[in-house]
C-alpha positions as a printed NumPy array, in Angstrom:
array([[-28.559,   8.065,  25.399],
       [-31.872,   6.556,  26.306],
       [-32.117,   3.   ,  27.598],
       [-33.894,   1.608,  24.489],
       [-31.132,   2.948,  22.264],
       [-28.496,   1.38 ,  24.525],
       [-30.358,  -1.925,  24.385],
       [-30.409,  -1.762,  20.577],
       [-26.722,  -0.892,  20.342],
       [-25.78 ,  -3.656,  22.775],
       [-27.916,  -6.205,  20.929],
       [-26.492,  -5.168,  17.561],
       [-22.942,  -5.56 ,  18.849],
       [-23.556,  -8.769,  20.79 ],
       [-25.603, -10.575,  18.15 ],
       [-25.057,  -8.809,  14.829],
       [-21.264,  -8.875,  14.693],
       [-20.928, -12.623,  15.415],
       [-23.522, -13.354,  12.716],
       [-21.577, -11.216,  10.237],
       [-18.273, -12.898,  11.131],
       [-19.88 , -16.32 ,  10.673],
       [-20.907, -15.354,   7.135],
       [-17.317, -14.288,   6.417],
       [-16.016, -17.664,   7.637],
       [-18.439, -19.458,   5.307],
       [-16.517, -18.071,   2.297],
       [-13.158, -19.402,   3.505],
       [-13.235, -22.807,   1.718],
       [-14.061, -21.216,  -1.638],
       [-11.339, -18.576,  -1.211],
       [ -8.842, -21.235,  -0.089],
       [ -9.538, -23.378,  -3.154],
       [ -9.152, -20.332,  -5.415],
       [-12.753, -20.331,  -6.611],
       [-13.344, -16.689,  -5.619],
       [-11.265, -13.899,  -7.112],
       [-12.784, -11.254,  -4.809],
       [-13.213, -11.678,  -1.103],
       [-16.406, -10.629,   0.714],
       [-14.369,  -8.091,   2.694],
       [-11.53 ,  -6.302,   0.934],
       [-10.665,  -3.295,   3.036],
       [-10.67 ,  -3.36 ,   6.789],
       [ -9.657,  -0.178,   8.599],
       [ -6.16 ,  -1.423,   9.433],
       [ -5.299,  -3.571,   6.42 ],
       [ -6.259,  -4.823,   2.993],
       [ -7.689,  -8.314,   2.572],
       [ -6.975, -10.165,  -0.66 ],
       [ -7.599, -13.813,  -1.574],
       [ -3.967, -14.482,  -0.619],
       [ -4.413, -13.019,   2.856],
       [ -8.058, -13.905,   3.511],
       [ -7.398, -16.412,   6.315],
       [ -5.016, -14.172,   8.24 ],
       [ -7.299, -11.194,   7.714],
       [-10.278, -13.22 ,   8.871],
       [ -8.456, -14.204,  12.06 ],
       [ -7.697, -10.565,  12.865],
       [-11.198,  -9.378,  11.926],
       [-12.709, -12.099,  14.121],
       [-10.637, -10.962,  17.089],
       [-11.466,  -7.267,  16.568],
       [-15.184,  -7.876,  16.07 ],
       [-15.215, -10.418,  18.896],
       [-13.945,  -7.782,  21.288],
       [-16.699,  -5.418,  20.128],
       [-19.313,  -8.171,  20.492],
       [-18.081,  -8.877,  24.023],
       [-18.448,  -5.197,  24.888],
       [-22.012,  -5.335,  23.561],
       [-22.698,  -8.388,  25.733],
       [-21.242,  -6.559,  28.725],
       [-23.498,  -3.597,  27.949],
       [-26.556,  -5.881,  27.806],
       [-25.611,  -7.548,  31.103],
       [-25.165,  -4.151,  32.729],
       [-28.521,  -2.917,  31.453],
       [-30.284,  -6.158,  32.43 ],
       [-28.999,  -5.729,  35.989],
       [-30.651,  -2.32 ,  36.105],
       [-27.494,  -0.283,  35.64 ],
       [-27.564,   3.317,  34.517],
       [-25.188,   6.277,  34.505],
       [-25.407,   6.575,  38.323],
       [-24.493,   2.924,  38.995],
       [-20.958,   2.506,  40.371],
       [-18.538,   0.413,  38.365],
       [-18.115,  -2.069,  41.22 ],
       [-21.774,  -3.042,  40.914],
       [-21.29 ,  -4.636,  37.491],
       [-22.769,  -8.156,  37.451],
       [-20.516, -11.181,  36.999],
       [-21.721, -11.806,  33.431],
       [-20.839,  -8.259,  32.454],
       [-17.43 ,  -8.524,  34.094],
       [-16.674, -11.779,  32.258],
       [-17.826, -10.29 ,  28.943],
       [-15.665,  -7.224,  29.534],
       [-12.646,  -9.365,  30.402],
       [-13.096, -11.526,  27.309],
       [-13.383,  -8.37 ,  25.214],
       [-10.07 ,  -7.112,  26.585],
       [ -8.402, -10.468,  25.912],
       [ -9.721, -10.532,  22.341],
       [ -8.529,  -6.971,  21.749],
       [ -5.065,  -7.927,  23.012],
       [ -5.032, -10.973,  20.715],
       [ -6.154,  -8.816,  17.78 ],
       [ -2.943,  -6.759,  17.815],
       [ -0.536,  -9.651,  17.014],
       [ -3.024, -11.059,  14.501],
       [ -3.024,  -7.698,  12.737],
       [  0.779,  -7.822,  12.551],
       [  0.534, -11.333,  11.071],
       [ -1.899,  -9.978,   8.474],
       [  0.569,  -7.239,   7.557],
       [  3.339,  -9.874,   7.221],
       [  1.204, -12.065,   4.958],
       [  0.397,  -9.092,   2.719],
       [  3.988,  -7.854,   2.619],
       [  6.043, -11.062,   2.484],
       [  3.571, -13.877,   1.712],
       [  4.659, -15.607,   4.937],
       [  3.868, -17.729,   7.009],
       [  3.012, -20.162,   4.249],
       [  0.434, -22.061,   6.319],
       [ -1.834, -19.01 ,   6.236],
       [ -1.551, -18.551,   2.456],
       [ -3.739, -20.668,   0.129],
       [ -1.736, -23.135,  -2.019],
       [ -2.634, -21.244,  -5.212],
       [ -0.861, -18.077,  -3.956],
       [  2.123, -19.544,  -2.089],
       [  4.565, -19.134,  -4.97 ],
       [  3.576, -15.508,  -5.667],
       [  5.599, -12.607,  -4.268],
       [  4.351, -10.426,  -1.446],
       [  3.724,  -6.724,  -1.903],
       [  7.277,  -5.796,  -0.861],
       [  8.874,  -8.141,  -3.422],
       [  6.384,  -7.03 ,  -6.052],
       [  7.268,  -3.36 ,  -5.499],
       [ 10.966,  -4.151,  -5.714],
       [ 10.419,  -6.016,  -8.979],
       [  8.299,  -3.17 , -10.376],
       [ 10.919,  -0.616,  -9.378],
       [ 13.639,  -2.664, -11.08 ],
       [ 11.67 ,  -2.854, -14.341],
       [ 10.998,   0.872, -14.653],
       [ 13.467,   3.051, -16.499],
       [ 14.931,   5.777, -14.306]])
């Protein structure tokens, strides 16, 4: 890829993703109070986000997109230092190394947060992550069991 394209990709990752995540966080109070029936993001690659699981989904999405934004910042730091495809990895500037390390940490944090999102969708637990309006409703596992029990065989 050419350097201008790499600059654009790095800038989009480093600045565009955090701006998008901030707009998703702005909807949290309305979703928590039950004012919105549909969330701004409903399907993420790894899980479904509903009003019941918006907070836990937002935590996982923030970690995933944060790791991508950190990789974009590392790319910008590398390009700003004059790096190209012939530059050895050891010549990465400190800012790029810190951005890369934070991206790895965020990616590692994203895995358990994704499991928490799956648990909230399936079992409606932990209750602290579920809005008060949805705390007494069954999770998807209990709902499937109830549906299966109601159907004639």
